[in-house]
Every structure is written in structure tokens, then in C-alpha cells.
CSV table of C-alpha atoms and ligand atoms in Angstrom, one decimal:
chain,number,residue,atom,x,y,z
A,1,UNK,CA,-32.3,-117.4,-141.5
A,2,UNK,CA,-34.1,-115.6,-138.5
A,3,UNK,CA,-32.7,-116.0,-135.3
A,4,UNK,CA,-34.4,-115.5,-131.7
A,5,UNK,CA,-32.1,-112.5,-130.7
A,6,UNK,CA,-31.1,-115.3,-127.5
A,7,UNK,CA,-29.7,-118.1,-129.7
A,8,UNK,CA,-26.4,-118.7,-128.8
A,9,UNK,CA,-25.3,-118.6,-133.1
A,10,UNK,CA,-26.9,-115.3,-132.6
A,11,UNK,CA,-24.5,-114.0,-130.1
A,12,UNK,CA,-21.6,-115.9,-131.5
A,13,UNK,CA,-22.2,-114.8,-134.6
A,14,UNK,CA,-23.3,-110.7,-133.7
A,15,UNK,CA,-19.7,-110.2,-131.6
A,16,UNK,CA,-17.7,-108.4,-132.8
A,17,UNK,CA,-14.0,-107.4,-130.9
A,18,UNK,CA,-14.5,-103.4,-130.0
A,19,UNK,CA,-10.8,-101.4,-130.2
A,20,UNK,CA,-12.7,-98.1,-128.5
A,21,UNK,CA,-14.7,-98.9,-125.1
A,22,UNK,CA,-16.9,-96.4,-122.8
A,23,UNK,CA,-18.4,-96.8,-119.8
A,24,UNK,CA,-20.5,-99.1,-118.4
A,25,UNK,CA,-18.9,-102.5,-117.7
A,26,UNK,CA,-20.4,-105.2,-115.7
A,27,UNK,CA,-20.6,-104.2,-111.7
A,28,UNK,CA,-18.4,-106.8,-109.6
A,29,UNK,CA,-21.1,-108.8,-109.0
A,30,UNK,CA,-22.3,-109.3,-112.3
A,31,UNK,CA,-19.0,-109.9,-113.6
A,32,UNK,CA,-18.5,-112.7,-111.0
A,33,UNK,CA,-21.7,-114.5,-112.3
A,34,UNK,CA,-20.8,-114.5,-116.1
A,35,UNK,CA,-16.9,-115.4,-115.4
A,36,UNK,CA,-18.7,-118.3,-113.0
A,37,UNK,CA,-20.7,-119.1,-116.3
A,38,UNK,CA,-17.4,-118.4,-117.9
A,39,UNK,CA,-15.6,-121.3,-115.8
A,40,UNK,CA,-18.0,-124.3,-117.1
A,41,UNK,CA,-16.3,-124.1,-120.4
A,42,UNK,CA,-14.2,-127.4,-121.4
A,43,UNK,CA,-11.8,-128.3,-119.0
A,44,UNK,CA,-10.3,-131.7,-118.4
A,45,UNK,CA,-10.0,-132.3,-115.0
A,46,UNK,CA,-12.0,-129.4,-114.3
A,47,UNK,CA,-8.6,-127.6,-112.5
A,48,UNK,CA,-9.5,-124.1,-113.6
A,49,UNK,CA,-5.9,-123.2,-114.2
A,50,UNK,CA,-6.5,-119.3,-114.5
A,51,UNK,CA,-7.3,-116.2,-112.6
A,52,UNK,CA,-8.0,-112.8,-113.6
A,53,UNK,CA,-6.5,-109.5,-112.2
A,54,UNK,CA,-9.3,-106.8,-112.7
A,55,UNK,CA,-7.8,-103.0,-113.1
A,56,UNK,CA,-10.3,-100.5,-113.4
A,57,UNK,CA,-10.7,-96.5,-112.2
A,58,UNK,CA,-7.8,-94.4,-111.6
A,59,UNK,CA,-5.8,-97.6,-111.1
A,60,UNK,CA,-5.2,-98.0,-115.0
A,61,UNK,CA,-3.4,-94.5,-115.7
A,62,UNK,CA,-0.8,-96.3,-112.6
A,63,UNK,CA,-1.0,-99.7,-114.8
A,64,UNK,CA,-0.1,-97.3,-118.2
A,65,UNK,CA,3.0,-95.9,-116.2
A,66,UNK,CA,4.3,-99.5,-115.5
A,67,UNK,CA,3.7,-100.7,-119.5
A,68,UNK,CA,5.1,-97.3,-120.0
A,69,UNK,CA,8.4,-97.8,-117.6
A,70,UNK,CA,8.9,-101.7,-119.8
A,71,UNK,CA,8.8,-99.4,-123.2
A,72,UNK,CA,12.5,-99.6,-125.3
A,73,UNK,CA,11.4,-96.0,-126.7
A,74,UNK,CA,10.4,-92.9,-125.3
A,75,UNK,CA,7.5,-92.8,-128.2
A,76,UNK,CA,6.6,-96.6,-126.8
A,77,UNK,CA,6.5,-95.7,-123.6
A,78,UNK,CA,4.1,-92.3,-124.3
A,79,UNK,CA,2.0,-94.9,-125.9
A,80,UNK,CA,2.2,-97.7,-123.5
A,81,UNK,CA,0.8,-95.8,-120.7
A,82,UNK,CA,-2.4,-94.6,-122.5
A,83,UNK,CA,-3.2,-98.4,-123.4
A,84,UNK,CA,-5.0,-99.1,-120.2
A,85,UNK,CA,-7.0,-96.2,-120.7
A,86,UNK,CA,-8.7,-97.2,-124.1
A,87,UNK,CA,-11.5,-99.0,-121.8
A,88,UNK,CA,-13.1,-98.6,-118.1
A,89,UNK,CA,-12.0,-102.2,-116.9
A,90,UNK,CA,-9.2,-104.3,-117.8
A,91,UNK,CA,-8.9,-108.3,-117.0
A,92,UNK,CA,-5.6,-109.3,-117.1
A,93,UNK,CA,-5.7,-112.7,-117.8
A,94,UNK,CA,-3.5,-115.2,-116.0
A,95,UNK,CA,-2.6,-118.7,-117.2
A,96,UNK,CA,-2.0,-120.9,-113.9
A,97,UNK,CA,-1.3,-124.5,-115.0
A,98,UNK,CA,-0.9,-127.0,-112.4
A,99,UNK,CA,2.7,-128.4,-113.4
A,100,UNK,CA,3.3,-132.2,-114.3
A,101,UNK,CA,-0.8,-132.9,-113.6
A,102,UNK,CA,-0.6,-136.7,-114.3
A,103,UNK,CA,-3.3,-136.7,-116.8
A,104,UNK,CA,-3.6,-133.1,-118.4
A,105,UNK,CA,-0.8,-132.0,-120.1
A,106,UNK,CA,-0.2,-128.2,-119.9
A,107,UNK,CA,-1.2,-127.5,-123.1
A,108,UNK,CA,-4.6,-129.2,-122.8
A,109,UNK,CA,-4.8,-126.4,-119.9
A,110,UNK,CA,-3.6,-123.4,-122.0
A,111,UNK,CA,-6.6,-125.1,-124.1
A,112,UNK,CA,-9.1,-124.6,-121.0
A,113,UNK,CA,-8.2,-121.1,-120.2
A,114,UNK,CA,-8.3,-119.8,-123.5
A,115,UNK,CA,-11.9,-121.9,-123.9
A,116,UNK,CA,-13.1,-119.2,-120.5
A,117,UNK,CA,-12.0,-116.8,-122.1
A,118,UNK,CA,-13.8,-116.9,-125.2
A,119,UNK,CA,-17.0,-117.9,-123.7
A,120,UNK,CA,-16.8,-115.0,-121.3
A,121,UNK,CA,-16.0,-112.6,-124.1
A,122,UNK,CA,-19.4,-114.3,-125.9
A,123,UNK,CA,-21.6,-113.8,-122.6
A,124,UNK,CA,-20.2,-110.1,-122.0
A,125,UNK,CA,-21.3,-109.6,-125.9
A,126,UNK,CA,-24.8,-111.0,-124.5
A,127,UNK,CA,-25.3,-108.7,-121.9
A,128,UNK,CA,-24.6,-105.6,-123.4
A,129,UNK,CA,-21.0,-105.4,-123.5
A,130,UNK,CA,-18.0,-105.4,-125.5
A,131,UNK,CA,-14.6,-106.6,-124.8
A,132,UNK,CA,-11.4,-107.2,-127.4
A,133,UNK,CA,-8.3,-109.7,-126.0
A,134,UNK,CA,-5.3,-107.6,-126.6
A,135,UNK,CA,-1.6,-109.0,-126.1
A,136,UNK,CA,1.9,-107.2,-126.9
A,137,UNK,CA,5.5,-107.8,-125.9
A,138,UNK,CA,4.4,-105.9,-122.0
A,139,UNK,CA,3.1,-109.2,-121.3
A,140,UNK,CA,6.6,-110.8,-120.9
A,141,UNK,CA,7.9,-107.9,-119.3
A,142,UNK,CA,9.5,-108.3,-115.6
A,143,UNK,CA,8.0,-104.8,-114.0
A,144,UNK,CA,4.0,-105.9,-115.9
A,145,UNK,CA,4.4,-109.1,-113.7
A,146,UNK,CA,5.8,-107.7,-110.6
A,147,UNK,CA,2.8,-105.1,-110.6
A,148,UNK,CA,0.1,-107.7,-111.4
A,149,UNK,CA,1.9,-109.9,-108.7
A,150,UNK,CA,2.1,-112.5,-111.6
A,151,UNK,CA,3.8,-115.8,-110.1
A,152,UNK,CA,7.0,-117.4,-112.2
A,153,UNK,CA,4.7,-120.4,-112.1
A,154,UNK,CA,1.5,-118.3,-114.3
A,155,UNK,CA,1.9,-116.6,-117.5
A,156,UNK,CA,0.6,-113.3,-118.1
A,157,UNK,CA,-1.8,-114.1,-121.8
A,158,UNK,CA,-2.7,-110.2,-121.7
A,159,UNK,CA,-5.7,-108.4,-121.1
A,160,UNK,CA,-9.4,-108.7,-122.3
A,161,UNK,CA,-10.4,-105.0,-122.9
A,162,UNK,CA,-14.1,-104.7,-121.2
A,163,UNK,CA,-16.8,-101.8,-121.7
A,164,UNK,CA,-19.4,-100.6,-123.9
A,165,UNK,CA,-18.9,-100.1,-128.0
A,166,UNK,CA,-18.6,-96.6,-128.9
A,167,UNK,CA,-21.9,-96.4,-131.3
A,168,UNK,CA,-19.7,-95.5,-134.0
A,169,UNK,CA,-18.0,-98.2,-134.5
A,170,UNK,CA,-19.0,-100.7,-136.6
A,171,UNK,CA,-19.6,-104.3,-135.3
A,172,UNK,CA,-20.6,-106.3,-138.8
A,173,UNK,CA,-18.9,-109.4,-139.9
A,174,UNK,CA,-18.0,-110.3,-142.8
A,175,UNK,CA,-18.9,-113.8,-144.3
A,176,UNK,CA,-15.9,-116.3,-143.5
A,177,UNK,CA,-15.3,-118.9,-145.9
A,178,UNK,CA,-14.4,-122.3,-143.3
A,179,UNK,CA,-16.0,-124.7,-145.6
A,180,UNK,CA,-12.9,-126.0,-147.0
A,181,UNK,CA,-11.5,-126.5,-143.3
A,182,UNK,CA,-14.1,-129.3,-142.8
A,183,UNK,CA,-12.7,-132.6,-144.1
A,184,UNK,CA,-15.1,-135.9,-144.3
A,185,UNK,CA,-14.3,-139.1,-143.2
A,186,UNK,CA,-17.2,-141.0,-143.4
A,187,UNK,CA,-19.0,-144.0,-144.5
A,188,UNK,CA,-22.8,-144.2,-145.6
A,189,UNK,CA,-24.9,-141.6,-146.0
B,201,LIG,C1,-4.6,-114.4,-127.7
B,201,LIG,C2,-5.0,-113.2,-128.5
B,201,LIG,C3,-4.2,-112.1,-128.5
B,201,LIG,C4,-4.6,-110.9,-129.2
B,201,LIG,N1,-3.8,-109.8,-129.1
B,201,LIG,C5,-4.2,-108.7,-129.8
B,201,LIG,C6,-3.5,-107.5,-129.7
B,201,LIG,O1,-2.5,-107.4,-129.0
B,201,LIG,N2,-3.9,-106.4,-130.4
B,201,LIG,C7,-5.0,-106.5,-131.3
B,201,LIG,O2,-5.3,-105.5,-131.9
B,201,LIG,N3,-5.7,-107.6,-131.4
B,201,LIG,C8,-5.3,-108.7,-130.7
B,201,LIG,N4,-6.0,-109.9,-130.8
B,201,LIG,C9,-7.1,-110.0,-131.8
B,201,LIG,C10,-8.4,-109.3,-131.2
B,201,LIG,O3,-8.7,-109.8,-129.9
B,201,LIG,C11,-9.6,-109.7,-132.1
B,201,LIG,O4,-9.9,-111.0,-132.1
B,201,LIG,C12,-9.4,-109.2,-133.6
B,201,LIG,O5,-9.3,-107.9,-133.6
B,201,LIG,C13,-10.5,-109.7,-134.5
B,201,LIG,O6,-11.7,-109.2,-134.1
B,201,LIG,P1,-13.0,-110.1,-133.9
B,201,LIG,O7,-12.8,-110.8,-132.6
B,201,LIG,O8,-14.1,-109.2,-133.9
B,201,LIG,O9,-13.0,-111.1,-135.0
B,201,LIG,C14,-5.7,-111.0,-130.0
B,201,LIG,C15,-6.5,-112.2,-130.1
B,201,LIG,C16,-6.1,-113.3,-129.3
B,201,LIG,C17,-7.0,-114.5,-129.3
């Protein structure tokens, strides 16, 4: 099947997480359009229950000395505070639900959150760049939180990774067999 290299199956099907990331990301105004395309995924009652805390520059080697200072290990902590450095911009992605909504349960807006984030990973892909969602146990750590000013009412879901794919690594994607995840109930033809 050919594809116009636009078509959204295209893109969803072409992106591919990147574990190494160069420079360039998205300049702050172009990553405020796509994470305002971003924010028209699905999301009952349209509460946008999210934020995101960008860390780029020399601000990440300070960011790998607070994942660093949450390590249990010495060797943890030597490799906790290089994390941050494995791309030029960070989003640390913050889960804000508005509590006891009367008609969207919180998981319905863990649903909506994680729904932006996807679609902004798929229109970073589409421009150019490359981005993998990375978690770990930092992201439940007291110190993380107090230096990404994370609220006791948000949850800290981790970081998506954001830069350029080093041209040596390889983006393919191998075939995924969902068929027999698809179940039929049907009448008629
Ligand atoms: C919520 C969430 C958390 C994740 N945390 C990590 C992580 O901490 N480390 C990691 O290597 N991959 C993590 N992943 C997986 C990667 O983001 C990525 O999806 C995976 O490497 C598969 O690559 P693909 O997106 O190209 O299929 C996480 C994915 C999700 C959705």
C-alpha cells in the first residue's frame, strides 16, 4: 500500500520511540502550536487536566542532580543525573485531575492526558522530531516533585524525551499481530 507521506496511518505507523536524541527540538513557539493541536485529543468535559514542565539547556544537568540526590545507590545516583541529558528538552508530564468532577471520573481523565500525549508524540514524529515517554521510580520521588513544583493534588507520569533521532538508530517497525484483539459482534453482513 502507498501512502501520501501526510496521511496520518503514515505517521502513526513511521514513529518510532528514539532512546538517543540530538539537537534540534521544536522552538517554544512551535512547541506551543502542536501541544495546542495536542490538547483537542479526546477529553470528556474538555477539562484539560495536565500541564507540562519543559527543562531544556543547562537546566537538565541541575534536574540529573535532583534524580541523582532520590537515587538508593551511589551507581543509581551516577546514573540518574546523566538521564536528563540523553535529549536537548524534556516535558515532564503532569497529571492534574480535577477531583470528584461530577461527571468524569478521574480515570476517564488519566485517559485524556495520556490521549495528549500520544497525539503530541505523533505530531512531533510529523514535524521532524523524535520523542520517547520514559517513567522510573524518580517520578514518585519527594525531592523530583519539589523541584518540578509538582502539587499533592497532580501526579508526576514522567517525562516525554524530545529531539532529533541520532541517524543511526533505527526507526523500523515490526509487523504487530492485533488481529486476534478485535472480537465481532455483529449481525448481517
Ligand atoms: C507511560 C509510559 C511509560 C514508559 N516508561 C518507559 C521508561 O521508563 N523507559 C523506557 O525505556 N521506556 C518506557 N516506555 C516505553 C517507551 O516510551 C516506548 O513506547 C517503547 O520503547 C516502545 O517504543 P515504540 O514507542 O517505538 O513502540 C514507557 C511508555 C509509556 C506509555
Amino acid at each position: 500500500m502507498t501512502l501520501p507521506p501526510t496521511s496520518v496511518l503514515n505517521a502513526v505507523l513511521t514513529r518510532r520511540s528514539a532512546p538517543r536524541l540530538a539537537e534540534p527540538v521544536p522552538d517554544p513557539a512551535e512547541l506551543a502550536r502542536l501541544v495546542q493541536a495536542a490538547a483537542t485529543a479526546p477529553d470528556h468535559g474538555r477539562l484539560r487536566p495536565w500541564r507540562l514542565v519543559a527543562v531544556s539547556g543547562d537546566e537538565r544537568a541541575r534536574h540529573g542532580d535532583v534524580l541523582a540526590e532520590a537515587a538508593d545507590t551511589p551507581e543509581q545516583a551516577r546514573r540518574a543525573a546523566a538521564k536528563p541529558l540523553r535529549a536537548p528538552l524534556l516535558l515532564t508530564i503532569v497529571h492534574r485531575p480535577v477531583p470528584d468532577h461530577p461527571k468524569v471520573p478521574e480515570w476517564e481523565q488519566l485517559a485524556a492526558t495520556t490521549g495528549m500525549v500520544t497525539t503530541l508524540s505523533l505530531l512531533l514524529h510529523s514535524h521532524g522530531f523524535a520523542s520517547i515517554w520514559r517513567t522510573g521510580a524518580a517520578i514518585q520521588a519527594p525531592q523530583v516533585h519539589k523541584y518540578l513544583g509538582i502539587d499533592d493534588d497532580e501526579q508526576l507520569l514522567g517525562w516525554l524525551y524530545v529531539g532529533t533521532r541520532c541517524a543511526s538508530d533505527a526507526a523500523d517497525r515490526r509487523p504487530l499481530d492485533t488481529l486476534p484483539r478485535i472480537t465481532w459482534h455483529t449481525t448481517g453482513t
